[in-house]
mmCIF file with all atom_site columns, C-alpha atoms in Angstrom:
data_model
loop_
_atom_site.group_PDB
_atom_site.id
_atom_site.type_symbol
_atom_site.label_atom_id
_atom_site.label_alt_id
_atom_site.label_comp_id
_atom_site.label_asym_id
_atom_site.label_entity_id
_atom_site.label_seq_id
_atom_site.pdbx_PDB_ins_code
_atom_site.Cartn_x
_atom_site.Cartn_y
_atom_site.Cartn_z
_atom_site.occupancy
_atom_site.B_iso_or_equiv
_atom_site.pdbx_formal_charge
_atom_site.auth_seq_id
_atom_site.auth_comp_id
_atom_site.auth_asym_id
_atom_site.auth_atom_id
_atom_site.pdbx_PDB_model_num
ATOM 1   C CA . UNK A 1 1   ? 146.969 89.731  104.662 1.00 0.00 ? 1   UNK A CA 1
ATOM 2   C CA . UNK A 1 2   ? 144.251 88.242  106.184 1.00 0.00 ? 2   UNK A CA 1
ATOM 3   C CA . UNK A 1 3   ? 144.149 84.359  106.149 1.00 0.00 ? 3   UNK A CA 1
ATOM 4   C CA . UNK A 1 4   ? 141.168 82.111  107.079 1.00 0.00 ? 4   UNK A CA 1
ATOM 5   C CA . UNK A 1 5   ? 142.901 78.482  107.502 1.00 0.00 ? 5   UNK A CA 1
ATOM 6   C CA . UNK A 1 6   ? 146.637 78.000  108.565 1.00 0.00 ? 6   UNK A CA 1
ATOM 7   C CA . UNK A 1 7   ? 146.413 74.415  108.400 1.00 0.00 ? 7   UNK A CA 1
ATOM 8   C CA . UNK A 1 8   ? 144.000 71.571  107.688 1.00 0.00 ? 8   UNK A CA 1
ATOM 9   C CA . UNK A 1 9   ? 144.153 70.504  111.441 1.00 0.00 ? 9   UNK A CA 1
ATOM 10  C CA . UNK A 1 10  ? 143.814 74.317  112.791 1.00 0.00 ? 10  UNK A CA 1
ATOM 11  C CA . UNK A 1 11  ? 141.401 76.801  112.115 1.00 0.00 ? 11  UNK A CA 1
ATOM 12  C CA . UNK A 1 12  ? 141.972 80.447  112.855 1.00 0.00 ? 12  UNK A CA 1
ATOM 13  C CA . UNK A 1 13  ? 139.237 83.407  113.018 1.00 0.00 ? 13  UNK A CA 1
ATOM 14  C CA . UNK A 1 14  ? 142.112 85.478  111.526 1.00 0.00 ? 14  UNK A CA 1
ATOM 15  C CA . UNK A 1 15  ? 145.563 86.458  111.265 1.00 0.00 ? 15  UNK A CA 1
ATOM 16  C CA . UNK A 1 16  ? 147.238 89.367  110.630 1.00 0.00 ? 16  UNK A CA 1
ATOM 17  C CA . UNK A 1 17  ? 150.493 88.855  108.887 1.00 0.00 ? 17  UNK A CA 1
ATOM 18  C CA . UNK A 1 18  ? 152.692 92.052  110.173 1.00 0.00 ? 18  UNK A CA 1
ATOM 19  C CA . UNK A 1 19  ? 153.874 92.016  113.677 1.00 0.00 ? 19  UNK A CA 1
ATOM 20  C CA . UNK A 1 20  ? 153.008 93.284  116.437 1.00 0.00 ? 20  UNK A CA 1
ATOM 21  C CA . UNK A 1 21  ? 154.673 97.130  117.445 1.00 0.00 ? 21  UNK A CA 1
ATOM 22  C CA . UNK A 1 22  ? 157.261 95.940  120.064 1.00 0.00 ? 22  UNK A CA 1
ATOM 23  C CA . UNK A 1 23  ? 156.918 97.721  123.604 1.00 0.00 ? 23  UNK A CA 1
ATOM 24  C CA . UNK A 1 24  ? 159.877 100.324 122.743 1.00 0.00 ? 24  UNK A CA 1
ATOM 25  C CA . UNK A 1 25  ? 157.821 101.324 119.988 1.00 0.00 ? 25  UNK A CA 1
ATOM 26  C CA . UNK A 1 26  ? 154.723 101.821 121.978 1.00 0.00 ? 26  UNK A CA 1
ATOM 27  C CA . UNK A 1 27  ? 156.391 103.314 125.025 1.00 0.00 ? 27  UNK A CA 1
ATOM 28  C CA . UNK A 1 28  ? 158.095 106.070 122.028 1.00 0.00 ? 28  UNK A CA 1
ATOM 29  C CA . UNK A 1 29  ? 154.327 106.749 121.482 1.00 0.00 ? 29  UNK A CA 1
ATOM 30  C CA . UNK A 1 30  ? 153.259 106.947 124.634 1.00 0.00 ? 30  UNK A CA 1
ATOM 31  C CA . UNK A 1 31  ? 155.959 109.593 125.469 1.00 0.00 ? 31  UNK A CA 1
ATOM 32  C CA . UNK A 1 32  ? 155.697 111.527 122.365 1.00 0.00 ? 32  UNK A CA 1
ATOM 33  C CA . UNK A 1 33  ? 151.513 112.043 123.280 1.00 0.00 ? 33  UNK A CA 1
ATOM 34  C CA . UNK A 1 34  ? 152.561 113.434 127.100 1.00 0.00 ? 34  UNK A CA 1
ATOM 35  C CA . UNK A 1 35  ? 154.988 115.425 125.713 1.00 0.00 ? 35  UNK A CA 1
ATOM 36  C CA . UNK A 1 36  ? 152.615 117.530 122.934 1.00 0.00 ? 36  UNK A CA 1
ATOM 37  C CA . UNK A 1 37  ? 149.979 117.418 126.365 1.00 0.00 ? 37  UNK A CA 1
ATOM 38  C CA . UNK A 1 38  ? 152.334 118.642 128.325 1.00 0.00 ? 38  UNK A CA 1
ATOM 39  C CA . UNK A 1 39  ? 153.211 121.490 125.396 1.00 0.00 ? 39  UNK A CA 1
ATOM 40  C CA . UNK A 1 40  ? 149.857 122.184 124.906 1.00 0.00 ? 40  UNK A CA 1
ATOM 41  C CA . UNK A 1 41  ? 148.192 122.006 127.850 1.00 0.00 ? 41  UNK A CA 1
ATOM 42  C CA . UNK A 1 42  ? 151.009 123.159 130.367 1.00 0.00 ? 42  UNK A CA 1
ATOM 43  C CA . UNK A 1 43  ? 150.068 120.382 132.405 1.00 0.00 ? 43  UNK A CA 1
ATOM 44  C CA . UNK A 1 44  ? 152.708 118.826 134.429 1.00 0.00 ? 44  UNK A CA 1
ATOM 45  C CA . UNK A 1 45  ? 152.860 117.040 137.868 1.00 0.00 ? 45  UNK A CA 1
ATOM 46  C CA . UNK A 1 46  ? 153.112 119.585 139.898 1.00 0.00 ? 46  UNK A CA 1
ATOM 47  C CA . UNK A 1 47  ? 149.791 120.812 138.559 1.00 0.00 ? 47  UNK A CA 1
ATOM 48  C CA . UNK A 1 48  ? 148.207 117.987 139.273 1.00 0.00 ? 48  UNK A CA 1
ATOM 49  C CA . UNK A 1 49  ? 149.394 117.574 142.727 1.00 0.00 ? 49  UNK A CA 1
ATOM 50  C CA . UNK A 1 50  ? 147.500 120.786 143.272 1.00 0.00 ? 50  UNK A CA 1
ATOM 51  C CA . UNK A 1 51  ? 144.639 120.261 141.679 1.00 0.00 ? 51  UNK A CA 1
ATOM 52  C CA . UNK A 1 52  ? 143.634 116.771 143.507 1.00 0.00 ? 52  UNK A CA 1
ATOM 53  C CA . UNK A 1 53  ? 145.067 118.176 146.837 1.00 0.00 ? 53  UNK A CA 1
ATOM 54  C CA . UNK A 1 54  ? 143.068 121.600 146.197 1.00 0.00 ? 54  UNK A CA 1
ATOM 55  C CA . UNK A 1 55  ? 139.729 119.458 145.076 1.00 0.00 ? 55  UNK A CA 1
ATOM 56  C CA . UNK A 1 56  ? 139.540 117.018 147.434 1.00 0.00 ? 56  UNK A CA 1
ATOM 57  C CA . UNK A 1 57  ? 140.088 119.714 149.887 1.00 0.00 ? 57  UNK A CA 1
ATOM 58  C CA . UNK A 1 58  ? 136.454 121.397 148.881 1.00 0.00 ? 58  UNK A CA 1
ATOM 59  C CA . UNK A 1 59  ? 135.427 117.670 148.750 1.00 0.00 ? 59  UNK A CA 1
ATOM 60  C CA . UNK A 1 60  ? 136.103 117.180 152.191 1.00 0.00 ? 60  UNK A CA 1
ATOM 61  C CA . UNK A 1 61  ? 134.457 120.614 153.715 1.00 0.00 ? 61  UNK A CA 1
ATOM 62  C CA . UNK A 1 62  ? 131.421 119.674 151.446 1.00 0.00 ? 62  UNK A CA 1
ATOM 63  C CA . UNK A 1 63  ? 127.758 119.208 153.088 1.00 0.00 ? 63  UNK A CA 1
ATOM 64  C CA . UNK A 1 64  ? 126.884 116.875 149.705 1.00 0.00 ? 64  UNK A CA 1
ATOM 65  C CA . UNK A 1 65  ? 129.310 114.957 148.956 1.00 0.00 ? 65  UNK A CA 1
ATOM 66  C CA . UNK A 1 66  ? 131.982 115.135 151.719 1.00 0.00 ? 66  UNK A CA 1
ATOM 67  C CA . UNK A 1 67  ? 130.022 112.666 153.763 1.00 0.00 ? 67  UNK A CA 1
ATOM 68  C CA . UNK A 1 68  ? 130.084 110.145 151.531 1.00 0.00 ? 68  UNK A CA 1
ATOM 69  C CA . UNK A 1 69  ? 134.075 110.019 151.004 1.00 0.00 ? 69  UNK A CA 1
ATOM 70  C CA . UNK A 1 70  ? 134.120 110.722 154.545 1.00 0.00 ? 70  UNK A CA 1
ATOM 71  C CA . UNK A 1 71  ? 132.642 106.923 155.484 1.00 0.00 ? 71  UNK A CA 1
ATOM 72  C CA . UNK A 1 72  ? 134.807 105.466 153.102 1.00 0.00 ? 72  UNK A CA 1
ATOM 73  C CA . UNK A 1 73  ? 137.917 106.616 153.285 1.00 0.00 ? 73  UNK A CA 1
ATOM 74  C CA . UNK A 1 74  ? 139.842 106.908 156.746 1.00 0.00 ? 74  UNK A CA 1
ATOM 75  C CA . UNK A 1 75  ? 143.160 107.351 155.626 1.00 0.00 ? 75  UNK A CA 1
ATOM 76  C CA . UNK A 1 76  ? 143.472 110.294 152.609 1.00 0.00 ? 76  UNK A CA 1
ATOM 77  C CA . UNK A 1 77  ? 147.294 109.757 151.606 1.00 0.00 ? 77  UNK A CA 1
ATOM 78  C CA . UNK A 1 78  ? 146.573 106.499 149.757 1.00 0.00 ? 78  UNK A CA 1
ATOM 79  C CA . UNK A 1 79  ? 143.235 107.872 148.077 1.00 0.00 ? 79  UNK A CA 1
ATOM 80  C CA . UNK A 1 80  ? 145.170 111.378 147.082 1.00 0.00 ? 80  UNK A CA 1
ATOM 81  C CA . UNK A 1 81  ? 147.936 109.207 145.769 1.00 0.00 ? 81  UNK A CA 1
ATOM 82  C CA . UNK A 1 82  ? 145.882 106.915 143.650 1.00 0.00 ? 82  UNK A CA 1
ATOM 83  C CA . UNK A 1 83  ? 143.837 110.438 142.312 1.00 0.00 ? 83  UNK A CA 1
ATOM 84  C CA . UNK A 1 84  ? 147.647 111.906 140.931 1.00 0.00 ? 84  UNK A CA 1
ATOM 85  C CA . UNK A 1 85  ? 148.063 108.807 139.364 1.00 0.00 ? 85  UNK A CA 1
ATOM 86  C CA . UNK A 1 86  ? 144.819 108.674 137.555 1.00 0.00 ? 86  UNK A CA 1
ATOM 87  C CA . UNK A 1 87  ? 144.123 112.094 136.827 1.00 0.00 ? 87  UNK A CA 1
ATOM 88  C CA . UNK A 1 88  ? 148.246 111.622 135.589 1.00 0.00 ? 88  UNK A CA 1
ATOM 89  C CA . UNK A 1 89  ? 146.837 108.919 133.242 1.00 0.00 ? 89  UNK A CA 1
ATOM 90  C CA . UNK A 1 90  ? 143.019 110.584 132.226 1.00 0.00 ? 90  UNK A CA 1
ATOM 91  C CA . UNK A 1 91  ? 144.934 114.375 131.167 1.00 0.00 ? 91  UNK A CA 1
ATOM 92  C CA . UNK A 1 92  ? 148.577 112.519 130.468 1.00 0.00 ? 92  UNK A CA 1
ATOM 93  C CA . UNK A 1 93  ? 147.969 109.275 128.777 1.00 0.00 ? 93  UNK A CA 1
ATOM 94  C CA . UNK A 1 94  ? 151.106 108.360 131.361 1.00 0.00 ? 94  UNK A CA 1
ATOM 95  C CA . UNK A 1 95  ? 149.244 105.216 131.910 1.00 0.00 ? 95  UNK A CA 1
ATOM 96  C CA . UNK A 1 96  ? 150.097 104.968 135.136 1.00 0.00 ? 96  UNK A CA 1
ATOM 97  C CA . UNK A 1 97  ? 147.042 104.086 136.774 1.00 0.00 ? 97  UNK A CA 1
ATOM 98  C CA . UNK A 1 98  ? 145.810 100.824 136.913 1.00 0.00 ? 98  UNK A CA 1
ATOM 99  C CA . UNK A 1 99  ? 142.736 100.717 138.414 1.00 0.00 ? 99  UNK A CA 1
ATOM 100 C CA . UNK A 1 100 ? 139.469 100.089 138.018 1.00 0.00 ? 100 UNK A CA 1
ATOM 101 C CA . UNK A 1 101 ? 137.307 103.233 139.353 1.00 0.00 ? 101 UNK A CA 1
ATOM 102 C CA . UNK A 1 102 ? 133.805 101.921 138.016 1.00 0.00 ? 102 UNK A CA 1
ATOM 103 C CA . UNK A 1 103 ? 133.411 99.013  140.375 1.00 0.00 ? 103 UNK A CA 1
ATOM 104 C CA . UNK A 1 104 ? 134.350 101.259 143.262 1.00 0.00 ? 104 UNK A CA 1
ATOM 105 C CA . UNK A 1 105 ? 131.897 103.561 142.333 1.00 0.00 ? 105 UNK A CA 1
ATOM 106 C CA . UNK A 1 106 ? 128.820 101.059 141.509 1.00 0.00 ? 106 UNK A CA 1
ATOM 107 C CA . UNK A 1 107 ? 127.521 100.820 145.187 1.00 0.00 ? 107 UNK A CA 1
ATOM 108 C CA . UNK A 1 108 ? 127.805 104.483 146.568 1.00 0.00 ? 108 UNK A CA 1
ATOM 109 C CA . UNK A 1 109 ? 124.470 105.974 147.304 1.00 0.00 ? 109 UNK A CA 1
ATOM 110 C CA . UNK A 1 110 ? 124.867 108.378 144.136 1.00 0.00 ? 110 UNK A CA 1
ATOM 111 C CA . UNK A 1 111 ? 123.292 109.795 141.153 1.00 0.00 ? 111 UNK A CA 1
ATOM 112 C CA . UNK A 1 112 ? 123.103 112.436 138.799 1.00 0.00 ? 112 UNK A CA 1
ATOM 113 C CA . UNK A 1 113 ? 123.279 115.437 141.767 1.00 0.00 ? 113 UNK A CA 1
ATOM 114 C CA . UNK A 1 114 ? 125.975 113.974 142.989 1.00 0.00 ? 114 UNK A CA 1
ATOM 115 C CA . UNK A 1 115 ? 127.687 114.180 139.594 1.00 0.00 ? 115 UNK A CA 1
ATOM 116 C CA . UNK A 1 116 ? 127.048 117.548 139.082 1.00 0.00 ? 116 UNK A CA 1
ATOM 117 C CA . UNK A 1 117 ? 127.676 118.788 142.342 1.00 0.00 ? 117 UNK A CA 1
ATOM 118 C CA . UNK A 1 118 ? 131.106 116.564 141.941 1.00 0.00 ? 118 UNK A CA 1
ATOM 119 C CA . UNK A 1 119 ? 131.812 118.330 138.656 1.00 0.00 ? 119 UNK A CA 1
ATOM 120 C CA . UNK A 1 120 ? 131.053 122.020 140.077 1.00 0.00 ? 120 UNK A CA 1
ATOM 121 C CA . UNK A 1 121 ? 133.597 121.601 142.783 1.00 0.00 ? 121 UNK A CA 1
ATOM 122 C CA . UNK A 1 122 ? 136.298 119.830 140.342 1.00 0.00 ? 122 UNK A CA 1
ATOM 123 C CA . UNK A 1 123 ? 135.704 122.727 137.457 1.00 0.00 ? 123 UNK A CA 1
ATOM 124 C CA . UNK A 1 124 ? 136.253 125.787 140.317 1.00 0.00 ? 124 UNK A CA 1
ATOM 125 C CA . UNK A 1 125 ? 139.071 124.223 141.721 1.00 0.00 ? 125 UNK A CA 1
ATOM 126 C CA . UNK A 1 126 ? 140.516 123.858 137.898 1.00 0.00 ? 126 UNK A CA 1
ATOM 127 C CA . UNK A 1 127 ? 139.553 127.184 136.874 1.00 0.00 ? 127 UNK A CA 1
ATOM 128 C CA . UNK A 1 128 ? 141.182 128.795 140.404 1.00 0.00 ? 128 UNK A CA 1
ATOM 129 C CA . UNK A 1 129 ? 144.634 126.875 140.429 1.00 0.00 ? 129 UNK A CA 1
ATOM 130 C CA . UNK A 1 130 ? 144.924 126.174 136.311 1.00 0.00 ? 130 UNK A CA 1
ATOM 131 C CA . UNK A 1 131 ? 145.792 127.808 133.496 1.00 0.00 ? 131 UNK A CA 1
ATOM 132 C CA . UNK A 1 132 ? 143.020 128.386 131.257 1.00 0.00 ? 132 UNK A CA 1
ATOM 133 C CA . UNK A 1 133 ? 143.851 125.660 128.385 1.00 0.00 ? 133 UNK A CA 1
ATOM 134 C CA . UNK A 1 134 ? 144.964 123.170 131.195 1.00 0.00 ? 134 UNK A CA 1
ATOM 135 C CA . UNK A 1 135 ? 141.618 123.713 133.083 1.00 0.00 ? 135 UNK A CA 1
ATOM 136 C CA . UNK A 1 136 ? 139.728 122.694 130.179 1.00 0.00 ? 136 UNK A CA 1
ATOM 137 C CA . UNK A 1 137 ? 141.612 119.808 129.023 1.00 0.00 ? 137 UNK A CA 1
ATOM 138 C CA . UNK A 1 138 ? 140.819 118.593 132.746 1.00 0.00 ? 138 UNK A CA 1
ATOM 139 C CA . UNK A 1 139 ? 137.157 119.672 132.643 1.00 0.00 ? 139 UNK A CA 1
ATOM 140 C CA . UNK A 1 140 ? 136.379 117.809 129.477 1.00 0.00 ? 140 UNK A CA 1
ATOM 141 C CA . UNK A 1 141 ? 137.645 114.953 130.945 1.00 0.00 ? 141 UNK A CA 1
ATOM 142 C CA . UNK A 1 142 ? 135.980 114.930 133.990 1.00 0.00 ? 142 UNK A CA 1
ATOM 143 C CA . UNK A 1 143 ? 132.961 115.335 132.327 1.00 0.00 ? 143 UNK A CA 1
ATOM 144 C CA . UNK A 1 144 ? 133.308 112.746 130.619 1.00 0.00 ? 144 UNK A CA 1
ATOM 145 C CA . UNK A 1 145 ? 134.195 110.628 133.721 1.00 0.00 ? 145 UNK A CA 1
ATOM 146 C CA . UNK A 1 146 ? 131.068 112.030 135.420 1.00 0.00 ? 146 UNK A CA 1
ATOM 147 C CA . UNK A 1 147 ? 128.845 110.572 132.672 1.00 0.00 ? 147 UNK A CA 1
ATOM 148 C CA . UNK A 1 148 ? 130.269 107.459 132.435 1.00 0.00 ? 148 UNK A CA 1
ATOM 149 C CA . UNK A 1 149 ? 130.434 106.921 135.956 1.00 0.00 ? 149 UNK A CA 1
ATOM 150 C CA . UNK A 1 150 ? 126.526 108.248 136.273 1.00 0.00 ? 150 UNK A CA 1
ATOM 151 C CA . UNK A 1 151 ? 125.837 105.788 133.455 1.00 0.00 ? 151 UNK A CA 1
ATOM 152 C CA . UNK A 1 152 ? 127.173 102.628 135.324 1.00 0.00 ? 152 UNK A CA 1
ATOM 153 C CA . UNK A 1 153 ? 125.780 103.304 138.878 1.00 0.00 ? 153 UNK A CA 1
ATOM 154 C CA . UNK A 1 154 ? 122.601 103.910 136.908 1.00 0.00 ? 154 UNK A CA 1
ATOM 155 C CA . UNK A 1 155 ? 122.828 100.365 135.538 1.00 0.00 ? 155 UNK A CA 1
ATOM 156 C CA . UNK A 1 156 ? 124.151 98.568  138.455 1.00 0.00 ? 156 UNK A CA 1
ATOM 157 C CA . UNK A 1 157 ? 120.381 100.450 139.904 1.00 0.00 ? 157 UNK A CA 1
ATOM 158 C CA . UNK A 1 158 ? 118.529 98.416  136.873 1.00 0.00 ? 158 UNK A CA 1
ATOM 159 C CA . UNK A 1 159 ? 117.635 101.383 135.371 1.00 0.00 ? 159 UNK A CA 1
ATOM 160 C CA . UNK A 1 160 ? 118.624 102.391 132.125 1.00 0.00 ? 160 UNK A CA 1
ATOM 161 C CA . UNK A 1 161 ? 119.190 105.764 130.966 1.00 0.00 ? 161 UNK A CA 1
ATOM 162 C CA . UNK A 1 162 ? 118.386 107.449 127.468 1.00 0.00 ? 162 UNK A CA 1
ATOM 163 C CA . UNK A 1 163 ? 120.437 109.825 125.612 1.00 0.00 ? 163 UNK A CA 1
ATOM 164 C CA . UNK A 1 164 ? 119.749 113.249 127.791 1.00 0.00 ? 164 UNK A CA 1
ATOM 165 C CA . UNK A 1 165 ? 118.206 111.465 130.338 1.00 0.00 ? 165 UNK A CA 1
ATOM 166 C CA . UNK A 1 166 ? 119.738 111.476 133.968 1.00 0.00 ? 166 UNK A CA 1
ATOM 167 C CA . UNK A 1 167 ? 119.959 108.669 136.937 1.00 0.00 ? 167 UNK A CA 1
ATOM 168 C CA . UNK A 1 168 ? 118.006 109.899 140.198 1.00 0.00 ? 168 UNK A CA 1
ATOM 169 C CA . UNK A 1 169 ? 118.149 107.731 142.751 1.00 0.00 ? 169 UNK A CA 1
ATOM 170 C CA . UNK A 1 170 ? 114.510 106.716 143.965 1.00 0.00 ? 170 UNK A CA 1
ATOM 171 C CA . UNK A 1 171 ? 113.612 108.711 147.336 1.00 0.00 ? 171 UNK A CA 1
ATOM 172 C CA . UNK A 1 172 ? 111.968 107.224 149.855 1.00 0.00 ? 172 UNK A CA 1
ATOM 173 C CA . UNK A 1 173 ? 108.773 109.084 150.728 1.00 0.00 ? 173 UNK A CA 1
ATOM 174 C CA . UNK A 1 174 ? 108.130 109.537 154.881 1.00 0.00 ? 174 UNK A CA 1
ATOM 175 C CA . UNK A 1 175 ? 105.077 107.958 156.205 1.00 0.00 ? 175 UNK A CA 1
ATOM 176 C CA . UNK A 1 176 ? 103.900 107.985 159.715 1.00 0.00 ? 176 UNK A CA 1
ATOM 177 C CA . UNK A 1 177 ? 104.535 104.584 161.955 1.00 0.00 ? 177 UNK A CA 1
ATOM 178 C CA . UNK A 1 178 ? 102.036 102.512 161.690 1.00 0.00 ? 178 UNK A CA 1
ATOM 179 C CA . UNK A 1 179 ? 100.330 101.817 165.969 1.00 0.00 ? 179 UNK A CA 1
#
């Protein structure tokens, strides 16, 4: 029931009367969603241990995109162990990730290549080391990362996208020093 006044001296925008699911209740939820994943999907841990190890593996041997990981992260046992716990939480629902990728992503010198190129390495190394339904339950999401992710550094740029549209970065043309 939704109520508009409680009392004369307070005014509520609403109330719900019917409390709120306690955390058991929600944590039951949680578990029961991994667990028809993890039936369906055949997605586990141990698969996705090997598919951030085996990505950012190509990642790192890349000409593209390698460089730019490469001058930001020094030390890849941290970054690999924040990647398990999110890709644990994007194809899980484990919530176990807490972060906040899209602010870490807003300043890198990327765009829509970079995206693609990104997903092309991410969907071979899930089609090579993954089952076939697991490799598209991870595809589909990191597709849907991609965009996302392609839609806020095109913001943070000032430029806004349309629907089908794509973010390039604006090139700088060469010119010959002025004497």
């Amino acid at each position: 029931m939704l109520l508009g006044m409680d009392t004369p001296e307070r005014t509520l925008a609403f109330r719900i009367d019917r409390p709120a699911p306690d955390r058991a209740e929600a944590a039951a939820r949680r578990d029961a969603a991994v667990a028809r994943i993890r039936a369906e999907t055949g997605i586990d841990e141990a698969m996705i241990d090997a598919l951030v190890e085996g990505f950012y593996a190509r990642v790192r041997e890349d000409d593209f995109i390698g460089p730019i990981f490469a001058e930001r992260i020094d030390d890849w046992g941290p970054h690999l162990a924040q990647m398990k716990l999110f890709w644990s939480s994007v194809a899980l629902s484990t919530g176990v990730y807490q972060g906040r990728p899209m602010p870490k992503h807003l300043p890198l010198p990327i765009d829509a290549r970079h995206f693609d190129h990104w997903l092309k390495l991410f969907e071979a190394t899930a089609h090579e080391l993954c089952p076939p339904a697991a490799a598209e339950h991870f595809i589909v999401r990191a597709r849907r990362i991609a965009e996302s992710l392609e839609l806020g550094v095109a913001n943070a740029n000032g430029v806004m996208v349309g629907p089908g549209e794509r973010y390039r970065r604006p090139e700088t043309s060469w010119a010959p020093a002025a004497d």
